[in-house]
Amino acid sequence: MPIDRVFVAGAGLMGHGIAQVHAAIGKQVVLYEPELSRAVAGRERIADNLEQVVAKRRLAAEERDTILDRISATDDPRRVADAGLVVEAIYEDLDVKRGLWREIDGLAPVDAIFASNTSSIAIDDLAAAVGPERRPAFVGMHFFSPVPVMRLIELVRGTATSDETAATIRSLAADLGKHVIVSADRPGFIVNRMLMPFLAEAMRAFEEGVGSAEDIDAGAKIGLNHPMGPLALADFVGLDTLGAIADVMFDEFRERRFAQPPLLRKMLAAGWYGRKSGMGFYDYSGEKPAPNPGL
Ligand code: CAA
């Protein structure tokens, strides 16, 4: 069934990007946060992103306005009532996500697809929050940041996910211009299974004094041709998000490579969440990121 209306829960780093790419292909999008100011801020972030594309003369101003007109910000979960697809991109916490899905279950159309953008939590654990009749329509749809730029979607099938649901997500991903990879329903899926030990090892190397943050990042950028070094990438994704992903993965695998490095714990305790808080492995208060003087 074609999807015309998309309800995106969560207007943060991932949610605003997910809303943007759907609106850009003609979907009507409702961007939901329980606090209206956060939903509005997410929509403004989309306006800023589109403005940059207009400035590069790759998008006409009228087209930008059309895309923005398709997105409405709300704090009312009942706006899910006419959605064909719900994408959940809220904080990486099982109980918080389950609470949201339980609420949405009572409000969404019976035939809506429920897709979680979880980076690590098993889809079966989330699908357990909705009624059994919903579970065939419950799926993992994991985007990568920045969503408008990154071409990958991890499609994660839970035990009950139907072929029809998977096919609809594949077709939508093709419309979004994204490449789909299919992952088994194991915490961290494919990409974070590889990425998390890499980021954690970079943090441990930094903590042990193997190299400065800038040299560790330059090592990956220049020596491995990565677009960003691991410490800058950790700040970009959000250290709180990475901490939550590490906890989910360590809980499952019980292996040190997935555990939060001690330094990450300390940084989280200090309120250093990376770019979003202005301080992480780098200090973002100046014109250019500089190494965090407190580390
Ligand atoms: N939104 C939209 N477009 C953006 C953007 C954003 N937030 N940030 C950058 N771009 C666009 C720029 O406009 C630019 O577009 P054009 O080439 O068309 O002009 C392009 O991306 C390149 O940007 P810049 O020239 O400003 O900078 P850059 O070359 O350093 O690229 C980057 C920026 C795309 C973020 C690049 O550094 C990169 O690919 N970094 C790695 C990103 C990554 O690994 N993401 C995955 C994180 S893991 C994850 O998301 C999943 C998880 O569960 C943890």
PDB file of C-alpha atoms and ligand atoms in Angstrom, residues 14 16 20 49 52 56 58 119 142-150 191-192 195-196 227-228 233 236-237 241-242 245, ligand 1:
ATOM      1  CA  MET A  14      17.662  11.681  13.398  1.00  0.00           C
ATOM      2  CA  HIS A  16      14.275  15.979  11.845  1.00  0.00           C
ATOM      3  CA  GLN A  20      12.924  16.151   5.863  1.00  0.00           C
ATOM      4  CA  ASN A  49      19.066  22.599   5.980  1.00  0.00           C
ATOM      5  CA  GLN A  52      21.636  25.812   2.544  1.00  0.00           C
ATOM      6  CA  LYS A  56      23.841  26.358  -3.435  1.00  0.00           C
ATOM      7  CA  ARG A  58      20.249  23.173  -6.060  1.00  0.00           C
ATOM      8  CA  SER A 119      20.254   1.945  16.547  1.00  0.00           C
ATOM      9  CA  HIS A 142      17.542   2.441  10.766  1.00  0.00           C
ATOM     10  CA  PHE A 143      18.753   5.642   9.112  1.00  0.00           C
ATOM     11  CA  PHE A 144      22.221   7.180   9.351  1.00  0.00           C
ATOM     12  CA  SER A 145      23.201  10.724  10.169  1.00  0.00           C
ATOM     13  CA  PRO A 146      23.039  13.190   8.464  1.00  0.00           C
ATOM     14  CA  VAL A 147      19.921  11.533   7.069  1.00  0.00           C
ATOM     15  CA  PRO A 148      19.659  13.645   3.890  1.00  0.00           C
ATOM     16  CA  VAL A 149      23.250  12.716   2.995  1.00  0.00           C
ATOM     17  CA  MET A 150      23.740   9.126   4.143  1.00  0.00           C
ATOM     18  CA  VAL A 191      26.612  -1.199  11.189  1.00  0.00           C
ATOM     19  CA  ASN A 192      26.789  -0.502  14.903  1.00  0.00           C
ATOM     20  CA  LEU A 195      31.151   0.897  14.484  1.00  0.00           C
ATOM     21  CA  MET A 196      30.762   0.706  18.248  1.00  0.00           C
ATOM     22  CA  PRO A 227      35.254  11.259   6.175  1.00  0.00           C
ATOM     23  CA  MET A 228      35.436  11.940   9.924  1.00  0.00           C
ATOM     24  CA  LEU A 233      32.102  11.203  14.768  1.00  0.00           C
ATOM     25  CA  PHE A 236      28.537  14.202  16.001  1.00  0.00           C
ATOM     26  CA  VAL A 237      26.318  11.187  16.781  1.00  0.00           C
ATOM     27  CA  THR A 241      23.334   8.095  22.292  1.00  0.00           C
ATOM     28  CA  LEU A 242      26.568   6.104  22.033  1.00  0.00           C
ATOM     29  CA  ILE A 245      23.858   1.917  22.414  1.00  0.00           C
TER      30      ILE A 245
HETATM   31  N1  CAA B   1      22.176  17.876   6.624  1.00  0.00           N
HETATM   32  C1  CAA B   1      22.114  17.909   5.289  1.00  0.00           C
HETATM   33  N2  CAA B   1      23.210  17.928   4.503  1.00  0.00           N
HETATM   34  C2  CAA B   1      24.401  17.972   5.113  1.00  0.00           C
HETATM   35  C3  CAA B   1      24.545  17.957   6.500  1.00  0.00           C
HETATM   36  C4  CAA B   1      23.358  17.915   7.269  1.00  0.00           C
HETATM   37  N3  CAA B   1      23.382  17.887   8.593  1.00  0.00           N
HETATM   38  N4  CAA B   1      25.855  17.997   6.797  1.00  0.00           N
HETATM   39  C5  CAA B   1      26.503  18.026   5.638  1.00  0.00           C
HETATM   40  N5  CAA B   1      25.647  18.004   4.615  1.00  0.00           N
HETATM   41  C6  CAA B   1      25.950  18.008   3.192  1.00  0.00           C
HETATM   42  C7  CAA B   1      26.592  19.313   2.787  1.00  0.00           C
HETATM   43  O1  CAA B   1      25.620  20.273   2.468  1.00  0.00           O
HETATM   44  C8  CAA B   1      27.398  18.889   1.582  1.00  0.00           C
HETATM   45  O2  CAA B   1      26.553  18.787   0.458  1.00  0.00           O
HETATM   46  P1  CAA B   1      27.137  18.978  -1.032  1.00  0.00           P
HETATM   47  O3  CAA B   1      28.325  18.092  -1.184  1.00  0.00           O
HETATM   48  O4  CAA B   1      25.980  18.548  -1.873  1.00  0.00           O
HETATM   49  O5  CAA B   1      27.458  20.423  -1.145  1.00  0.00           O
HETATM   50  C9  CAA B   1      27.851  17.471   1.935  1.00  0.00           C
HETATM   51  O6  CAA B   1      26.935  17.007   2.952  1.00  0.00           O
HETATM   52  C10 CAA B   1      29.256  17.464   2.467  1.00  0.00           C
HETATM   53  O7  CAA B   1      29.276  18.335   3.590  1.00  0.00           O
HETATM   54  P2  CAA B   1      30.460  19.319   3.937  1.00  0.00           P
HETATM   55  O8  CAA B   1      31.204  19.687   2.675  1.00  0.00           O
HETATM   56  O9  CAA B   1      29.950  20.417   4.789  1.00  0.00           O
HETATM   57  O10 CAA B   1      31.379  18.529   4.909  1.00  0.00           O
HETATM   58  P3  CAA B   1      32.021  17.116   4.747  1.00  0.00           P
HETATM   59  O11 CAA B   1      32.506  16.865   3.367  1.00  0.00           O
HETATM   60  O12 CAA B   1      32.943  17.015   5.890  1.00  0.00           O
HETATM   61  O13 CAA B   1      30.814  16.095   4.989  1.00  0.00           O
HETATM   62  C11 CAA B   1      29.589  14.689   6.399  1.00  0.00           C
HETATM   63  C12 CAA B   1      30.059  16.120   6.148  1.00  0.00           C
HETATM   64  C13 CAA B   1      28.637  14.260   5.295  1.00  0.00           C
HETATM   65  C14 CAA B   1      28.859  14.710   7.718  1.00  0.00           C
HETATM   66  C15 CAA B   1      30.851  13.765   6.407  1.00  0.00           C
HETATM   67  O14 CAA B   1      31.796  14.270   7.305  1.00  0.00           O
HETATM   68  C16 CAA B   1      30.532  12.339   6.765  1.00  0.00           C
HETATM   69  O15 CAA B   1      30.092  11.558   5.945  1.00  0.00           O
HETATM   70  N6  CAA B   1      30.799  11.978   8.042  1.00  0.00           N
HETATM   71  C17 CAA B   1      30.544  10.645   8.536  1.00  0.00           C
HETATM   72  C18 CAA B   1      29.082  10.506   8.831  1.00  0.00           C
HETATM   73  C19 CAA B   1      28.765   9.148   9.388  1.00  0.00           C
HETATM   74  O16 CAA B   1      29.598   8.260   9.558  1.00  0.00           O
HETATM   75  N7  CAA B   1      27.482   8.967   9.702  1.00  0.00           N
HETATM   76  C20 CAA B   1      27.009   7.747  10.323  1.00  0.00           C
HETATM   77  C21 CAA B   1      27.009   7.944  11.801  1.00  0.00           C
HETATM   78  S1  CAA B   1      26.441   6.521  12.614  1.00  0.00           S
HETATM   79  C22 CAA B   1      24.786   6.671  12.612  1.00  0.00           C
HETATM   80  O17 CAA B   1      24.202   7.639  12.206  1.00  0.00           O
HETATM   81  C23 CAA B   1      24.008   5.528  13.118  1.00  0.00           C
HETATM   82  C24 CAA B   1      24.002   5.195  14.511  1.00  0.00           C
HETATM   83  O18 CAA B   1      23.148   4.429  14.901  1.00  0.00           O
HETATM   84  C25 CAA B   1      25.003   5.697  15.505  1.00  0.00           C
END
